[in-house]
PDB file of C-alpha atoms in Angstrom:
ATOM      1  CA  UNK F   1       0.014   0.025   0.268  1.00 59.00           C
ATOM      2  CA  UNK F   2       2.027   3.236  -0.760  1.00 76.00           C
ATOM      3  CA  UNK F   3       0.607   6.856   1.556  1.00 88.00           C
ATOM      4  CA  UNK F   4       0.066   9.845   0.203  1.00 94.00           C
ATOM      5  CA  UNK F   5       2.148  12.826   0.895  1.00 95.00           C
ATOM      6  CA  UNK F   6       2.295  16.680   0.024  1.00 97.00           C
ATOM      7  CA  UNK F   7       5.199  18.533  -0.891  1.00 97.00           C
ATOM      8  CA  UNK F   8       5.155  22.399  -0.301  1.00 98.00           C
ATOM      9  CA  UNK F   9       7.923  24.544  -1.527  1.00 96.00           C
ATOM     10  CA  UNK F  10       8.032  27.433  -3.378  1.00 94.00           C
ATOM     11  CA  UNK F  11      10.344  26.388  -5.567  1.00 92.00           C
ATOM     12  CA  UNK F  12       8.643  24.117  -8.722  1.00 91.00           C
ATOM     13  CA  UNK F  13      12.957  22.760  -9.266  1.00 90.00           C
ATOM     14  CA  UNK F  14      12.436  21.242  -5.138  1.00 91.00           C
ATOM     15  CA  UNK F  15       9.547  20.432  -5.227  1.00 94.00           C
ATOM     16  CA  UNK F  16      10.327  18.319  -8.322  1.00 90.00           C
ATOM     17  CA  UNK F  17      13.876  17.361  -6.965  1.00 89.00           C
ATOM     18  CA  UNK F  18      12.452  16.553  -3.537  1.00 91.00           C
ATOM     19  CA  UNK F  19       9.675  14.696  -5.612  1.00 92.00           C
ATOM     20  CA  UNK F  20      11.779  11.988  -7.116  1.00 88.00           C
ATOM     21  CA  UNK F  21      13.293  11.270  -3.453  1.00 88.00           C
ATOM     22  CA  UNK F  22      10.231  10.724  -2.446  1.00 90.00           C
ATOM     23  CA  UNK F  23       9.054   8.083  -5.043  1.00 90.00           C
ATOM     24  CA  UNK F  24      12.594   6.051  -4.153  1.00 87.00           C
ATOM     25  CA  UNK F  25      11.202   5.203  -1.427  1.00 87.00           C
ATOM     26  CA  UNK F  26       7.988   3.440  -3.101  1.00 86.00           C
ATOM     27  CA  UNK F  27       5.064   5.654  -2.940  1.00 90.00           C
ATOM     28  CA  UNK F  28       4.070   5.930  -5.905  1.00 92.00           C
ATOM     29  CA  UNK F  29       3.755   9.166  -8.028  1.00 93.00           C
ATOM     30  CA  UNK F  30      -0.801   9.776  -8.354  1.00 95.00           C
ATOM     31  CA  UNK F  31       0.273  10.168  -4.734  1.00 95.00           C
ATOM     32  CA  UNK F  32       2.899  12.606  -4.988  1.00 96.00           C
ATOM     33  CA  UNK F  33       0.280  16.490  -4.299  1.00 97.00           C
ATOM     34  CA  UNK F  34       2.569  19.726  -4.342  1.00 98.00           C
ATOM     35  CA  UNK F  35       1.707  22.756  -2.465  1.00 98.00           C
ATOM     36  CA  UNK F  36       3.798  26.525  -4.507  1.00 97.00           C
ATOM     37  CA  UNK F  37       3.588  27.776  -0.858  1.00 97.00           C
ATOM     38  CA  UNK F  38       1.345  27.164   3.077  1.00 97.00           C
ATOM     39  CA  UNK F  39      -2.634  28.942   1.396  1.00 97.00           C
ATOM     40  CA  UNK F  40      -2.593  26.174  -1.672  1.00 98.00           C
ATOM     41  CA  UNK F  41      -1.093  23.488   0.564  1.00 98.00           C
ATOM     42  CA  UNK F  42      -4.192  24.526   2.798  1.00 98.00           C
ATOM     43  CA  UNK F  43      -6.437  24.355  -0.075  1.00 97.00           C
ATOM     44  CA  UNK F  44      -4.911  20.704  -1.332  1.00 97.00           C
ATOM     45  CA  UNK F  45      -6.397  19.287   1.789  1.00 97.00           C
ATOM     46  CA  UNK F  46      -9.050  20.781   1.901  1.00 96.00           C
ATOM     47  CA  UNK F  47      -9.693  18.297  -1.400  1.00 95.00           C
ATOM     48  CA  UNK F  48      -7.042  15.158  -0.633  1.00 94.00           C
ATOM     49  CA  UNK F  49      -5.684  13.996   2.620  1.00 95.00           C
ATOM     50  CA  UNK F  50      -2.763  12.906   2.759  1.00 95.00           C
ATOM     51  CA  UNK F  51      -0.119  11.142   5.244  1.00 93.00           C
ATOM     52  CA  UNK F  52       2.816  13.380   5.459  1.00 95.00           C
ATOM     53  CA  UNK F  53       3.399  17.094   4.526  1.00 97.00           C
ATOM     54  CA  UNK F  54       6.709  18.403   3.664  1.00 96.00           C
ATOM     55  CA  UNK F  55       7.121  21.541   4.178  1.00 97.00           C
ATOM     56  CA  UNK F  56       9.262  24.473   3.370  1.00 95.00           C
ATOM     57  CA  UNK F  57       9.585  27.311   5.340  1.00 93.00           C
ATOM     58  CA  UNK F  58      10.542  30.397   3.917  1.00 90.00           C
ATOM     59  CA  UNK F  59       7.629  30.705   1.706  1.00 93.00           C
ATOM     60  CA  UNK F  60       5.722  34.181   0.459  1.00 92.00           C
ATOM     61  CA  UNK F  61       1.714  34.265   0.813  1.00 95.00           C
ATOM     62  CA  UNK F  62       1.501  31.909   3.690  1.00 96.00           C
ATOM     63  CA  UNK F  63       5.052  30.687   4.852  1.00 95.00           C
ATOM     64  CA  UNK F  64       6.007  27.190   6.682  1.00 95.00           C
ATOM     65  CA  UNK F  65       5.411  27.984  10.368  1.00 94.00           C
ATOM     66  CA  UNK F  66       1.981  29.314   9.379  1.00 95.00           C
ATOM     67  CA  UNK F  67       0.907  26.920   7.597  1.00 97.00           C
ATOM     68  CA  UNK F  68       2.393  25.034  10.332  1.00 96.00           C
ATOM     69  CA  UNK F  69       0.110  27.506  12.851  1.00 95.00           C
ATOM     70  CA  UNK F  70      -3.528  27.117  10.681  1.00 96.00           C
ATOM     71  CA  UNK F  71      -3.113  23.094  11.103  1.00 96.00           C
ATOM     72  CA  UNK F  72      -3.053  23.294  14.828  1.00 94.00           C
ATOM     73  CA  UNK F  73      -6.524  25.300  15.325  1.00 95.00           C
ATOM     74  CA  UNK F  74      -8.236  22.972  12.249  1.00 95.00           C
ATOM     75  CA  UNK F  75     -10.548  20.167  13.291  1.00 94.00           C
ATOM     76  CA  UNK F  76      -9.488  18.297  10.367  1.00 94.00           C
ATOM     77  CA  UNK F  77      -5.526  18.671  10.387  1.00 96.00           C
ATOM     78  CA  UNK F  78      -4.665  19.086  13.354  1.00 93.00           C
ATOM     79  CA  UNK F  79      -2.771  15.966  13.947  1.00 92.00           C
ATOM     80  CA  UNK F  80      -1.529  16.674  10.501  1.00 95.00           C
ATOM     81  CA  UNK F  81       1.773  14.545  10.266  1.00 93.00           C
ATOM     82  CA  UNK F  82       4.213  17.677   9.075  1.00 95.00           C
ATOM     83  CA  UNK F  83       8.022  17.201   8.549  1.00 95.00           C
ATOM     84  CA  UNK F  84       9.734  20.480   7.824  1.00 96.00           C
ATOM     85  CA  UNK F  85      12.408  20.807   5.126  1.00 95.00           C
ATOM     86  CA  UNK F  86      15.303  23.017   5.295  1.00 92.00           C
ATOM     87  CA  UNK F  87      18.569  23.819   4.729  1.00 90.00           C
ATOM     88  CA  UNK F  88      18.532  24.870   8.190  1.00 90.00           C
ATOM     89  CA  UNK F  89      21.264  22.619  10.709  1.00 90.00           C
ATOM     90  CA  UNK F  90      22.424  25.025  13.918  1.00 92.00           C
ATOM     91  CA  UNK F  91      20.453  22.421  16.390  1.00 93.00           C
ATOM     92  CA  UNK F  92      18.775  25.486  18.156  1.00 93.00           C
ATOM     93  CA  UNK F  93      16.988  26.791  15.330  1.00 92.00           C
ATOM     94  CA  UNK F  94      15.882  22.951  14.190  1.00 92.00           C
ATOM     95  CA  UNK F  95      14.817  22.783  18.013  1.00 93.00           C
ATOM     96  CA  UNK F  96      12.603  25.975  17.651  1.00 92.00           C
ATOM     97  CA  UNK F  97      11.835  24.697  13.960  1.00 91.00           C
ATOM     98  CA  UNK F  98      10.642  20.618  16.304  1.00 92.00           C
ATOM     99  CA  UNK F  99       8.752  23.528  18.969  1.00 92.00           C
ATOM    100  CA  UNK F 100       6.180  24.001  16.510  1.00 90.00           C
ATOM    101  CA  UNK F 101       4.664  20.716  17.122  1.00 91.00           C
ATOM    102  CA  UNK F 102       5.900  19.639  13.442  1.00 94.00           C
ATOM    103  CA  UNK F 103       6.686  15.256  13.861  1.00 91.00           C
ATOM    104  CA  UNK F 104      10.308  16.611  12.541  1.00 91.00           C
ATOM    105  CA  UNK F 105      13.011  17.848  10.710  1.00 93.00           C
ATOM    106  CA  UNK F 106      14.988  16.229   7.246  1.00 93.00           C
ATOM    107  CA  UNK F 107      18.036  18.287   6.021  1.00 91.00           C
ATOM    108  CA  UNK F 108      17.899  19.004   2.938  1.00 88.00           C
ATOM    109  CA  UNK F 109      19.441  17.213   0.650  1.00 87.00           C
ATOM    110  CA  UNK F 110      17.900  14.161   1.954  1.00 85.00           C
ATOM    111  CA  UNK F 111      18.225  10.544   1.424  1.00 84.00           C
ATOM    112  CA  UNK F 112      15.097   8.861   0.566  1.00 82.00           C
ATOM    113  CA  UNK F 113      16.616   6.264   2.938  1.00 85.00           C
ATOM    114  CA  UNK F 114      16.286   8.971   5.318  1.00 87.00           C
ATOM    115  CA  UNK F 115      12.378   9.896   4.656  1.00 84.00           C
ATOM    116  CA  UNK F 116      11.510   5.813   4.552  1.00 80.00           C
ATOM    117  CA  UNK F 117      12.819   6.094   8.489  1.00 77.00           C
ATOM    118  CA  UNK F 118      10.488   9.078   8.798  1.00 74.00           C
ATOM    119  CA  UNK F 119       7.477   7.181   6.473  1.00 72.00           C
ATOM    120  CA  UNK F 120       7.380   4.332   8.866  1.00 68.00           C
ATOM    121  CA  UNK F 121       8.079   5.305  11.765  1.00 65.00           C
ATOM    122  CA  UNK F 122       4.927   8.447  11.143  1.00 59.00           C
ATOM    123  CA  UNK F 123       2.128   6.121   8.848  1.00 58.00           C
ATOM    124  CA  UNK F 124       3.313   2.848  10.850  1.00 55.00           C
ATOM    125  CA  UNK F 125       4.699   1.316   8.585  1.00 47.00           C
ATOM    126  CA  UNK F 126       2.222   0.541   6.154  1.00 46.00           C
ATOM    127  CA  UNK F 127       3.851  -1.119   3.360  1.00 40.00           C
TER     128      UNK F 127
ATOM    129  CA  UNK P   1      38.358  32.682   7.699  1.00 58.00           C
ATOM    130  CA  UNK P   2      38.584  29.764   9.144  1.00 62.00           C
ATOM    131  CA  UNK P   3      37.908  26.219   9.022  1.00 76.00           C
ATOM    132  CA  UNK P   4      37.198  25.118   6.076  1.00 89.00           C
ATOM    133  CA  UNK P   5      38.736  22.576   3.638  1.00 92.00           C
ATOM    134  CA  UNK P   6      39.366  21.659  -0.084  1.00 93.00           C
ATOM    135  CA  UNK P   7      38.212  18.526  -0.286  1.00 95.00           C
ATOM    136  CA  UNK P   8      35.633  19.222   2.647  1.00 95.00           C
ATOM    137  CA  UNK P   9      33.993  21.582   0.600  1.00 96.00           C
ATOM    138  CA  UNK P  10      34.497  19.500  -2.516  1.00 97.00           C
ATOM    139  CA  UNK P  11      33.248  16.108  -0.697  1.00 96.00           C
ATOM    140  CA  UNK P  12      30.087  18.540   0.459  1.00 96.00           C
ATOM    141  CA  UNK P  13      29.883  19.951  -3.642  1.00 97.00           C
ATOM    142  CA  UNK P  14      28.909  16.758  -4.801  1.00 97.00           C
ATOM    143  CA  UNK P  15      27.336  14.311  -2.503  1.00 95.00           C
ATOM    144  CA  UNK P  16      24.271  17.249  -2.664  1.00 95.00           C
ATOM    145  CA  UNK P  17      25.023  17.344  -6.273  1.00 96.00           C
ATOM    146  CA  UNK P  18      24.318  13.876  -6.074  1.00 93.00           C
ATOM    147  CA  UNK P  19      21.515  14.308  -3.376  1.00 90.00           C
ATOM    148  CA  UNK P  20      19.831  17.525  -5.140  1.00 89.00           C
ATOM    149  CA  UNK P  21      18.809  16.638  -8.144  1.00 90.00           C
ATOM    150  CA  UNK P  22      21.181  12.924  -9.202  1.00 90.00           C
ATOM    151  CA  UNK P  23      24.067  14.193 -10.624  1.00 95.00           C
ATOM    152  CA  UNK P  24      27.771  12.104 -10.502  1.00 96.00           C
ATOM    153  CA  UNK P  25      30.498  14.415 -10.296  1.00 97.00           C
ATOM    154  CA  UNK P  26      34.197  14.406  -9.145  1.00 97.00           C
ATOM    155  CA  UNK P  27      36.895  16.771  -8.495  1.00 96.00           C
ATOM    156  CA  UNK P  28      37.488  17.604 -11.774  1.00 97.00           C
ATOM    157  CA  UNK P  29      40.960  16.443 -12.678  1.00 96.00           C
ATOM    158  CA  UNK P  30      41.629  19.641 -14.689  1.00 96.00           C
ATOM    159  CA  UNK P  31      40.546  22.526 -13.057  1.00 96.00           C
ATOM    160  CA  UNK P  32      38.867  25.493 -14.012  1.00 96.00           C
ATOM    161  CA  UNK P  33      39.480  28.735 -12.632  1.00 94.00           C
ATOM    162  CA  UNK P  34      38.743  31.510 -14.776  1.00 93.00           C
ATOM    163  CA  UNK P  35      35.610  33.956 -14.364  1.00 92.00           C
ATOM    164  CA  UNK P  36      35.778  32.742 -18.352  1.00 93.00           C
ATOM    165  CA  UNK P  37      35.236  28.723 -18.060  1.00 95.00           C
ATOM    166  CA  UNK P  38      32.355  29.892 -17.007  1.00 96.00           C
ATOM    167  CA  UNK P  39      28.581  30.693 -17.804  1.00 95.00           C
ATOM    168  CA  UNK P  40      25.906  31.552 -14.809  1.00 95.00           C
ATOM    169  CA  UNK P  41      27.168  32.403 -11.446  1.00 96.00           C
ATOM    170  CA  UNK P  42      25.359  33.310  -8.589  1.00 97.00           C
ATOM    171  CA  UNK P  43      25.857  34.623  -5.116  1.00 96.00           C
ATOM    172  CA  UNK P  44      25.162  34.500  -1.245  1.00 95.00           C
ATOM    173  CA  UNK P  45      26.045  36.076   1.373  1.00 95.00           C
ATOM    174  CA  UNK P  46      26.748  33.965   5.318  1.00 93.00           C
ATOM    175  CA  UNK P  47      26.872  35.943   8.907  1.00 94.00           C
ATOM    176  CA  UNK P  48      27.960  34.669  11.665  1.00 92.00           C
ATOM    177  CA  UNK P  49      30.423  33.057  14.494  1.00 86.00           C
ATOM    178  CA  UNK P  50      32.156  36.428  13.976  1.00 86.00           C
ATOM    179  CA  UNK P  51      33.000  35.738  10.310  1.00 85.00           C
ATOM    180  CA  UNK P  52      31.068  37.558   6.866  1.00 90.00           C
ATOM    181  CA  UNK P  53      32.408  34.883   3.929  1.00 92.00           C
ATOM    182  CA  UNK P  54      30.828  35.275   0.440  1.00 93.00           C
ATOM    183  CA  UNK P  55      29.837  31.667  -1.481  1.00 95.00           C
ATOM    184  CA  UNK P  56      30.519  31.503  -5.371  1.00 96.00           C
ATOM    185  CA  UNK P  57      29.100  29.491  -6.900  1.00 97.00           C
ATOM    186  CA  UNK P  58      30.068  29.437 -11.122  1.00 97.00           C
ATOM    187  CA  UNK P  59      28.243  26.675 -13.575  1.00 97.00           C
ATOM    188  CA  UNK P  60      29.505  25.887 -17.450  1.00 96.00           C
ATOM    189  CA  UNK P  61      26.374  26.467 -19.664  1.00 95.00           C
ATOM    190  CA  UNK P  62      26.932  22.452 -20.644  1.00 96.00           C
ATOM    191  CA  UNK P  63      26.503  21.281 -16.601  1.00 97.00           C
ATOM    192  CA  UNK P  64      23.913  23.556 -16.065  1.00 95.00           C
ATOM    193  CA  UNK P  65      22.302  21.603 -18.430  1.00 95.00           C
ATOM    194  CA  UNK P  66      23.367  18.585 -17.092  1.00 96.00           C
ATOM    195  CA  UNK P  67      21.734  20.240 -13.778  1.00 95.00           C
ATOM    196  CA  UNK P  68      18.167  21.103 -14.998  1.00 94.00           C
ATOM    197  CA  UNK P  69      17.791  18.805 -16.451  1.00 93.00           C
ATOM    198  CA  UNK P  70      19.004  15.724 -14.500  1.00 92.00           C
ATOM    199  CA  UNK P  71      16.285  17.774 -11.039  1.00 89.00           C
ATOM    200  CA  UNK P  72      13.087  17.942 -13.165  1.00 87.00           C
ATOM    201  CA  UNK P  73      13.150  14.484 -15.367  1.00 86.00           C
ATOM    202  CA  UNK P  74      13.354  16.357 -18.631  1.00 89.00           C
ATOM    203  CA  UNK P  75      15.375  17.084 -22.165  1.00 92.00           C
ATOM    204  CA  UNK P  76      17.943  18.918 -22.256  1.00 91.00           C
ATOM    205  CA  UNK P  77      16.237  19.966 -25.107  1.00 91.00           C
ATOM    206  CA  UNK P  78      12.558  20.894 -22.757  1.00 91.00           C
ATOM    207  CA  UNK P  79      14.351  22.925 -20.958  1.00 90.00           C
ATOM    208  CA  UNK P  80      12.818  26.137 -20.124  1.00 84.00           C
ATOM    209  CA  UNK P  81      14.933  28.978 -20.586  1.00 76.00           C
ATOM    210  CA  UNK P  82      15.186  30.169 -16.921  1.00 88.00           C
ATOM    211  CA  UNK P  83      14.902  27.160 -15.791  1.00 90.00           C
ATOM    212  CA  UNK P  84      18.836  26.251 -15.881  1.00 91.00           C
ATOM    213  CA  UNK P  85      19.785  29.593 -14.225  1.00 92.00           C
ATOM    214  CA  UNK P  86      16.975  28.706 -11.631  1.00 92.00           C
ATOM    215  CA  UNK P  87      18.747  25.268 -10.638  1.00 94.00           C
ATOM    216  CA  UNK P  88      21.946  26.406  -9.974  1.00 96.00           C
ATOM    217  CA  UNK P  89      20.285  29.214  -8.086  1.00 95.00           C
ATOM    218  CA  UNK P  90      19.189  26.368  -5.686  1.00 94.00           C
ATOM    219  CA  UNK P  91      21.719  24.294  -5.603  1.00 95.00           C
ATOM    220  CA  UNK P  92      23.812  28.162  -4.567  1.00 96.00           C
ATOM    221  CA  UNK P  93      20.918  27.755  -1.836  1.00 94.00           C
ATOM    222  CA  UNK P  94      21.404  24.316  -0.550  1.00 94.00           C
ATOM    223  CA  UNK P  95      25.348  25.255  -1.091  1.00 96.00           C
ATOM    224  CA  UNK P  96      25.967  28.040   0.912  1.00 95.00           C
ATOM    225  CA  UNK P  97      23.425  26.165   4.228  1.00 94.00           C
ATOM    226  CA  UNK P  98      26.490  23.293   3.892  1.00 94.00           C
ATOM    227  CA  UNK P  99      29.017  26.285   4.177  1.00 94.00           C
ATOM    228  CA  UNK P 100      27.885  26.941   6.775  1.00 93.00           C
ATOM    229  CA  UNK P 101      27.634  23.406   9.011  1.00 93.00           C
ATOM    230  CA  UNK P 102      31.371  22.783   7.649  1.00 92.00           C
ATOM    231  CA  UNK P 103      32.138  25.633   9.893  1.00 91.00           C
ATOM    232  CA  UNK P 104      30.498  24.976  12.869  1.00 90.00           C
ATOM    233  CA  UNK P 105      26.994  26.086  11.843  1.00 90.00           C
ATOM    234  CA  UNK P 106      25.239  23.330  14.154  1.00 91.00           C
ATOM    235  CA  UNK P 107      26.284  25.497  17.085  1.00 92.00           C
ATOM    236  CA  UNK P 108      27.155  29.157  15.830  1.00 91.00           C
ATOM    237  CA  UNK P 109      23.990  30.595  14.740  1.00 92.00           C
ATOM    238  CA  UNK P 110      24.554  31.531  11.085  1.00 92.00           C
ATOM    239  CA  UNK P 111      22.394  33.964   8.614  1.00 92.00           C
ATOM    240  CA  UNK P 112      22.530  33.159   5.353  1.00 93.00           C
ATOM    241  CA  UNK P 113      21.378  35.967   2.410  1.00 94.00           C
ATOM    242  CA  UNK P 114      19.101  34.166  -0.111  1.00 92.00           C
ATOM    243  CA  UNK P 115      21.475  33.167  -3.318  1.00 94.00           C
ATOM    244  CA  UNK P 116      21.263  35.808  -5.934  1.00 95.00           C
ATOM    245  CA  UNK P 117      22.374  35.214  -9.755  1.00 95.00           C
ATOM    246  CA  UNK P 118      25.213  37.439 -11.204  1.00 94.00           C
ATOM    247  CA  UNK P 119      26.015  38.615 -14.496  1.00 92.00           C
ATOM    248  CA  UNK P 120      29.811  37.595 -15.310  1.00 90.00           C
ATOM    249  CA  UNK P 121      30.313  41.673 -15.596  1.00 90.00           C
ATOM    250  CA  UNK P 122      29.774  42.182 -12.249  1.00 90.00           C
ATOM    251  CA  UNK P 123      32.300  40.027 -10.847  1.00 88.00           C
ATOM    252  CA  UNK P 124      34.640  41.918 -10.242  1.00 84.00           C
ATOM    253  CA  UNK P 125      32.136  44.546  -8.035  1.00 84.00           C
ATOM    254  CA  UNK P 126      31.635  41.837  -5.483  1.00 84.00           C
ATOM    255  CA  UNK P 127      32.826  41.890  -1.912  1.00 79.00           C
ATOM    256  CA  UNK P 128      34.660  39.192  -0.654  1.00 71.00           C
ATOM    257  CA  UNK P 129      38.552  38.476  -1.887  1.00 66.00           C
ATOM    258  CA  UNK P 130      37.159  36.423  -4.259  1.00 70.00           C
ATOM    259  CA  UNK P 131      39.963  36.310  -6.750  1.00 68.00           C
ATOM    260  CA  UNK P 132      42.290  34.527  -3.373  1.00 70.00           C
ATOM    261  CA  UNK P 133      39.667  32.622  -1.957  1.00 76.00           C
ATOM    262  CA  UNK P 134      39.898  31.118   0.806  1.00 82.00           C
ATOM    263  CA  UNK P 135      39.204  28.063  -0.507  1.00 92.00           C
ATOM    264  CA  UNK P 136      37.388  27.010  -4.041  1.00 93.00           C
ATOM    265  CA  UNK P 137      37.013  23.663  -5.555  1.00 96.00           C
ATOM    266  CA  UNK P 138      36.035  22.587  -8.991  1.00 97.00           C
ATOM    267  CA  UNK P 139      34.375  19.275  -9.961  1.00 98.00           C
ATOM    268  CA  UNK P 140      33.255  17.954 -12.920  1.00 98.00           C
ATOM    269  CA  UNK P 141      29.704  15.860 -14.516  1.00 97.00           C
ATOM    270  CA  UNK P 142      29.964  13.993 -17.187  1.00 94.00           C
ATOM    271  CA  UNK P 143      29.508  17.448 -19.895  1.00 93.00           C
ATOM    272  CA  UNK P 144      30.912  20.772 -17.598  1.00 97.00           C
ATOM    273  CA  UNK P 145      31.994  22.077 -13.705  1.00 98.00           C
ATOM    274  CA  UNK P 146      30.900  23.686 -11.346  1.00 98.00           C
ATOM    275  CA  UNK P 147      33.804  25.833  -9.276  1.00 97.00           C
ATOM    276  CA  UNK P 148      32.284  26.997  -5.649  1.00 97.00           C
ATOM    277  CA  UNK P 149      34.410  29.491  -4.351  1.00 95.00           C
ATOM    278  CA  UNK P 150      33.987  30.718  -0.233  1.00 94.00           C
ATOM    279  CA  UNK P 151      35.959  33.887   0.662  1.00 92.00           C
ATOM    280  CA  UNK P 152      36.101  36.255   3.330  1.00 89.00           C
ATOM    281  CA  UNK P 153      34.368  39.453   3.090  1.00 87.00           C
ATOM    282  CA  UNK P 154      37.167  41.748   5.442  1.00 72.00           C
TER     283      UNK P 154
END
C-alpha cells in the first residue's frame, strides 16, 4: 500500500527534487501532491487527505510557520504529520522548528532512506 | 576565515549534487578557475560566529543543462529558458547551507542571504576577496564544470 505525500515549497525545482526522493521510497506518483505555499497546501488538503506533509518554511503568501499554526487550529488537520525540509543545520534553530509541533526536520538534501525512516515511523509502517 | 578545507567543500558539493540532482560529479582532474570558463554565477553571503563570508557558484552551460534536466526529469531540449538558472540558484542555497555546517553551523547561528544570480560583468565588484578565495573547489560532471569559491568579506 502506498502512502500519500504533499510537498510544499515555493521552488518548483526543489519540489521536483524532493518528489524524486519520495518516489524512490516506493510512493506511487499519483500519491504525490504539490503546493507552492502554505495557502495552496491548505487548499490541497481540503480536497485530498495525505499521510505526510513535507514542508519548506520560507514561502510567500503563507509561510511554513503560518501553515503549521493553521493546521494546529483546524479541526481535521490538527494531527496532520508534518516534516520540515530545510537547509538549516543549527541545533538551536532546529529545536525551535520542532517546537512548532512538527514531527521532524529533514535537512536538504536528504536521501530516500532518511525519508523512508520518517514515513515508517509516522504512518505506522504501511507497506 | 577558518575552518573550511578544499576536500570538505568538494565532498559537500558532490554529495549535494548526487542527492539533490542525481548528478554524479568528482573533483576535476583539470580544474577550471577562470571566470571566462563559466556562463552562470550565483552569489550568497553568510554571517555568524564573527565571520562574514561570500559563496560564489559558477557553472558552465553544459553543467547547467545537465543539472536542470536531471532535477526536472526532462530532456535538455525541453528545458525552459529560465529553468537552468533557477536550478543553480537552488543549488547555491543548499551548498551555502553546507558551507555553514562545515564552519560549525550546528552550534553557531549563521544567517544566509538569498541566492542571487550575478552577471559575469559584475563579478569584479562583489564583496569578498573571491579572486583570492579562502577555499575553492572545481568539480566535473559528465557534461560540464561547477566551481565553488568561499571567501571572507572584510
